[in-house]
Tab-separated table of C-alpha atoms in Angstrom:
chain	number	residue	atom	x	y	z
P	553	MET	CA	-14.148	40.313	4.461
P	554	THR	CA	-14.264	40.170	7.853
P	555	TRP	CA	-11.775	37.435	10.250
P	556	THR	CA	-14.880	35.069	11.248
P	557	ALA	CA	-15.559	34.741	6.796
P	558	VAL	CA	-12.444	34.260	6.664
P	559	ALA	CA	-12.028	31.325	9.199
P	560	ASP	CA	-14.964	29.913	7.981
P	561	VAL	CA	-13.711	29.700	4.483
P	562	ALA	CA	-10.495	27.744	6.360
P	563	ALA	CA	-12.638	25.405	7.727
P	564	ALA	CA	-14.892	24.116	5.189
P	565	THR	CA	-11.153	23.521	3.339
P	566	CYS	CA	-10.342	21.761	5.996
P	567	LEU	CA	-13.372	19.884	6.299
P	568	VAL	CA	-13.324	18.592	2.563
P	569	LEU	CA	-9.633	18.303	2.888
P	570	GLY	CA	-10.375	15.653	5.976
P	571	ALA	CA	-13.288	13.813	4.746
P	572	CYS	CA	-11.288	13.264	1.330
P	573	LEU	CA	-8.761	11.802	3.185
P	574	THR	CA	-11.048	9.561	5.130
P	575	LEU	CA	-12.670	8.305	1.921
P	576	VAL	CA	-8.584	7.412	0.713
P	577	ALA	CA	-7.585	5.834	3.761
P	578	ALA	CA	-11.638	3.533	2.852
P	579	ILE	CA	-10.400	2.821	-0.151
P	580	GLY	CA	-6.692	1.374	0.205
P	581	ILE	CA	-8.719	-0.665	2.946
P	582	LEU	CA	-10.974	-1.725	0.223
P	583	ARG	CA	-8.090	-2.260	-2.439
P	584	PHE	CA	-5.397	-3.041	-1.127
P	585	PRO	CA	-3.995	-7.131	-0.083
P	586	ASP	CA	-3.229	-7.942	2.737
P	587	VAL	CA	-3.450	-6.797	6.516
P	588	LEU	CA	-0.098	-4.736	6.681
P	589	THR	CA	-1.020	-2.744	3.662
P	590	ARG	CA	-4.140	-2.202	4.849
P	591	MET	CA	-2.667	-0.840	8.100
P	592	HIS	CA	-0.690	1.315	6.120
P	593	SER	CA	-3.984	2.597	4.351
P	594	ALA	CA	-5.476	2.912	8.222
P	595	THR	CA	-3.150	4.580	9.467
P	596	LYS	CA	-1.290	7.467	7.549
P	597	PRO	CA	-4.151	8.909	5.884
P	598	GLN	CA	-7.145	8.351	8.169
P	599	VAL	CA	-4.397	9.851	11.295
P	600	LEU	CA	-3.790	13.339	8.595
P	601	GLY	CA	-7.820	13.241	7.227
P	602	LEU	CA	-8.861	13.762	11.751
P	603	LEU	CA	-6.155	16.144	12.719
P	604	VAL	CA	-7.342	18.233	8.963
P	605	VAL	CA	-11.460	18.445	10.758
P	606	MET	CA	-10.289	18.759	14.415
P	607	LEU	CA	-8.744	21.723	12.480
P	608	GLY	CA	-11.796	22.949	11.122
P	609	LEU	CA	-13.491	22.525	13.473
P	610	GLY	CA	-11.230	24.515	15.847
P	611	LEU	CA	-11.233	26.873	12.999
P	612	ARG	CA	-15.031	26.595	12.761
P	613	LEU	CA	-15.989	27.537	16.570
P	614	ARG	CA	-12.960	29.998	17.563
P	615	ASP	CA	-13.812	29.388	21.348
P	616	PRO	CA	-10.821	28.790	22.979
P	617	GLY	CA	-12.435	26.944	25.654
P	618	THR	CA	-13.084	23.870	22.966
P	619	ILE	CA	-9.076	23.600	21.381
P	620	GLY	CA	-8.218	21.318	24.535
P	621	LEU	CA	-10.999	19.059	24.010
P	622	LEU	CA	-10.050	19.321	20.075
P	623	LEU	CA	-6.257	18.573	20.761
P	624	LEU	CA	-6.529	15.854	22.934
P	625	VAL	CA	-8.749	14.220	20.733
P	626	ALA	CA	-5.779	14.845	18.168
P	627	PHE	CA	-3.238	13.303	20.658
P	628	PHE	CA	-4.945	11.068	20.854
P	629	GLN	CA	-4.968	9.237	17.864
P	630	LEU	CA	-1.675	10.073	17.300
P	631	VAL	CA	-0.876	8.111	20.282
P	632	THR	CA	-2.962	5.256	19.649
P	633	SER	CA	-2.983	4.942	16.288
P	634	PRO	CA	0.912	3.328	16.321
P	635	ILE	CA	0.378	1.323	18.763
P	636	ALA	CA	-2.540	-0.679	17.813
P	637	SER	CA	-1.175	-0.732	14.325
P	638	HIS	CA	1.826	-2.621	15.430
P	639	MET	CA	-0.632	-4.867	18.211
P	640	VAL	CA	-2.133	-5.990	15.072
P	641	GLY	CA	0.825	-6.675	12.396
P	642	ARG	CA	2.253	-8.375	15.002
P	643	ALA	CA	-0.870	-10.369	15.852
P	644	SER	CA	-1.162	-11.055	12.085
P	645	PHE	CA	3.164	-11.667	11.416
P	646	ARG	CA	2.627	-14.561	14.471
P	647	ALA	CA	-0.781	-16.329	13.170
P	648	GLY	CA	1.110	-17.552	9.986
P	649	GLN	CA	-1.159	-14.467	7.531
P	650	VAL	CA	1.557	-12.623	6.238
P	651	ASP	CA	2.990	-13.814	3.093
P	652	ARG	CA	6.697	-13.876	3.688
P	653	ASP	CA	7.337	-14.189	-0.042
P	654	ARG	CA	5.905	-10.291	0.186
P	655	LEU	CA	8.063	-8.546	2.743
P	656	VAL	CA	11.743	-6.422	0.879
P	657	VAL	CA	13.185	-6.820	5.459
P	658	ASP	CA	11.947	-9.481	7.922
P	659	GLU	CA	14.160	-9.036	11.049
P	660	LEU	CA	11.145	-10.329	12.967
P	661	SER	CA	11.293	-13.812	11.956
P	662	GLU	CA	15.511	-13.147	12.926
P	663	VAL	CA	14.486	-12.114	16.286
P	664	LEU	CA	11.594	-15.089	16.550
P	665	ASP	CA	14.225	-17.173	15.691
P	666	ASP	CA	17.076	-16.363	17.919
P	667	PRO	CA	14.828	-15.629	21.376
P	668	PRO	CA	17.054	-16.704	23.696
P	669	SER	CA	19.198	-12.536	22.565
P	670	SER	CA	15.736	-11.366	24.288
P	671	PRO	CA	16.327	-9.476	26.613
P	672	PHE	CA	12.805	-10.503	28.146
P	673	PRO	CA	12.567	-13.863	28.021
P	674	HIS	CA	8.924	-14.025	29.307
P	675	SER	CA	7.547	-10.727	28.629
P	676	PRO	CA	3.660	-12.119	27.570
P	677	LEU	CA	4.766	-9.617	25.061
P	678	GLN	CA	7.154	-11.585	23.075
A	997	MET	CA	-22.054	25.403	5.220
A	998	THR	CA	-24.949	22.991	3.820
A	999	ILE	CA	-23.268	22.652	0.506
A	1000	VAL	CA	-20.484	21.195	2.993
A	1001	LEU	CA	-22.098	19.520	4.224
A	1002	VAL	CA	-23.701	17.705	2.030
A	1003	ALA	CA	-20.600	17.610	0.177
A	1004	CYS	CA	-18.672	15.602	3.437
A	1005	GLY	CA	-21.047	13.784	4.160
A	1006	ALA	CA	-21.806	12.230	1.111
A	1007	LEU	CA	-17.512	10.996	0.930
A	1008	LEU	CA	-17.599	10.479	4.802
A	1009	GLY	CA	-20.803	8.149	3.705
A	1010	VAL	CA	-19.322	6.780	1.031
A	1011	ALA	CA	-16.074	6.063	3.439
A	1012	ALA	CA	-18.377	4.169	5.070
A	1013	LEU	CA	-19.504	1.777	2.728
A	1014	LEU	CA	-17.030	0.898	1.529
A	1015	LEU	CA	-15.237	-0.120	4.817
A	1016	VAL	CA	-18.325	-1.759	5.314
A	1017	ILE	CA	-17.457	-4.086	2.696
A	1018	ARG	CA	-14.584	-4.650	4.023
A	1019	ILE	CA	-15.485	-5.881	6.667
A	1020	ALA	CA	-17.987	-8.345	5.226
A	1021	LEU	CA	-15.195	-9.322	3.400
A	1022	GLY	CA	-13.077	-10.155	5.491
A	1023	PRO	CA	-10.692	-12.659	5.043
A	1024	THR	CA	-9.607	-12.419	8.915
A	1025	MET	CA	-10.210	-10.696	11.833
A	1026	LEU	CA	-7.616	-8.003	11.843
A	1027	ASP	CA	-8.751	-6.883	8.139
A	1028	ARG	CA	-12.257	-6.876	9.911
A	1029	MET	CA	-10.504	-5.048	13.028
A	1030	VAL	CA	-8.339	-2.237	10.864
A	1031	ALA	CA	-11.216	-1.676	8.649
A	1032	LEU	CA	-13.915	-0.976	11.828
A	1033	ASP	CA	-10.206	1.068	13.629
A	1034	VAL	CA	-10.925	3.247	10.348
A	1035	LEU	CA	-14.313	2.992	10.741
A	1036	VAL	CA	-14.627	5.299	14.359
A	1037	ALA	CA	-12.224	8.036	12.793
A	1038	VAL	CA	-15.136	8.645	9.790
A	1039	VAL	CA	-18.052	8.150	13.033
A	1040	ILE	CA	-15.935	10.978	15.120
A	1041	CYS	CA	-14.869	12.798	11.743
A	1042	GLY	CA	-19.118	12.814	10.831
A	1043	LEU	CA	-19.843	14.044	15.008
A	1044	ALA	CA	-17.529	17.282	14.064
A	1045	LEU	CA	-18.605	18.015	11.062
A	1046	ASP	CA	-22.232	18.394	12.252
A	1047	ALA	CA	-20.762	20.150	15.589
A	1048	ALA	CA	-18.997	22.697	12.727
A	1049	VAL	CA	-21.823	22.864	10.834
A	1050	HIS	CA	-24.037	23.754	13.387
A	1051	ARG	CA	-21.565	24.935	15.761
A	1052	HIS	CA	-22.415	23.984	19.403
A	1053	THR	CA	-20.041	21.621	21.151
A	1054	THR	CA	-21.973	19.103	22.773
A	1055	THR	CA	-20.105	16.211	20.801
A	1056	LEU	CA	-17.268	16.932	21.909
A	1057	PRO	CA	-17.053	15.110	25.132
A	1058	VAL	CA	-18.074	11.989	22.705
A	1059	LEU	CA	-15.173	12.534	20.117
A	1060	VAL	CA	-12.722	12.211	22.933
A	1061	VAL	CA	-14.340	8.913	24.259
A	1062	LEU	CA	-14.830	7.533	20.906
A	1063	SER	CA	-10.605	8.233	20.190
A	1064	LEU	CA	-9.285	5.958	22.805
A	1065	LEU	CA	-12.493	3.115	21.828
A	1066	GLY	CA	-10.892	2.726	18.431
A	1067	PHE	CA	-7.633	1.719	20.249
A	1068	ILE	CA	-8.723	-0.159	23.126
A	1069	GLY	CA	-10.935	-2.506	20.509
A	1070	SER	CA	-8.072	-3.319	18.435
A	1071	VAL	CA	-5.547	-3.512	20.575
A	1072	SER	CA	-7.495	-6.011	23.354
A	1073	VAL	CA	-8.862	-8.286	19.183
A	1074	ALA	CA	-5.072	-8.531	18.047
A	1075	ARG	CA	-3.608	-9.571	21.922
A	1076	PHE	CA	-6.141	-11.384	22.418
A	1077	THR	CA	-6.901	-13.510	19.287
A	1078	ARG	CA	-5.353	-16.447	17.884
A	1079	GLY	CA	-5.490	-14.808	15.007
A	1080	SER	CA	-7.856	-15.202	12.232
A	1081	ASP	CA	-11.446	-16.932	12.042
A	1082	ASP	CA	-11.596	-18.032	8.846
A	1083	ILE	CA	-10.341	-21.522	7.846
A	1084	GLU	CA	-9.237	-20.804	4.597
A	1085	ALA	CA	-7.243	-18.022	6.081
A	1086	GLU	CA	-5.662	-19.673	8.257
A	1087	ALA	CA	-4.463	-22.972	6.398
A	1088	SER	CA	-2.383	-20.005	3.812
């Protein structure tokens, strides 16, 4: 058994695992009750699934020139996914769509009730 | 590799179907945006699967563009929307 065959088997395993994780994320998004829990499912299993798929693609192509592009895709996912979730969660909270009875810790309400403590009182993101 | 293509294609197809159901149900615009973000990731996985099975590199730049597209979409909707397009969810 040559090392290329081993790499192909590893790549196939990675691809199937990544597809399974993406399916788990989709099931979570369909089944969970509100935006915050859906965001949990949309960020963690989905990003891990995409990283595993990129690993599988790199193992299958075995081309040094493409590894940079694959790393770029993985890097963009890791950087942008938390930012997008943060913005979506904040917008949802501000629009009053979060069921506050379900929250265990609610630190954002304390900050919102006390605006002078903010270092940037006129920031558009506040 | 054909078995991998069929198995992963089926898994990704079911995932995309569930996400489309969530986009249709809503109930708020942010729910739809989260589901759409994951749908873009499903498309990325599908393109990567095709590139891996057929061993070509032509779709790799598309992967890079798509990985930024979902982010820009959800950030702009979260930033510029007033929360919801659904009156029931707004009231509850």
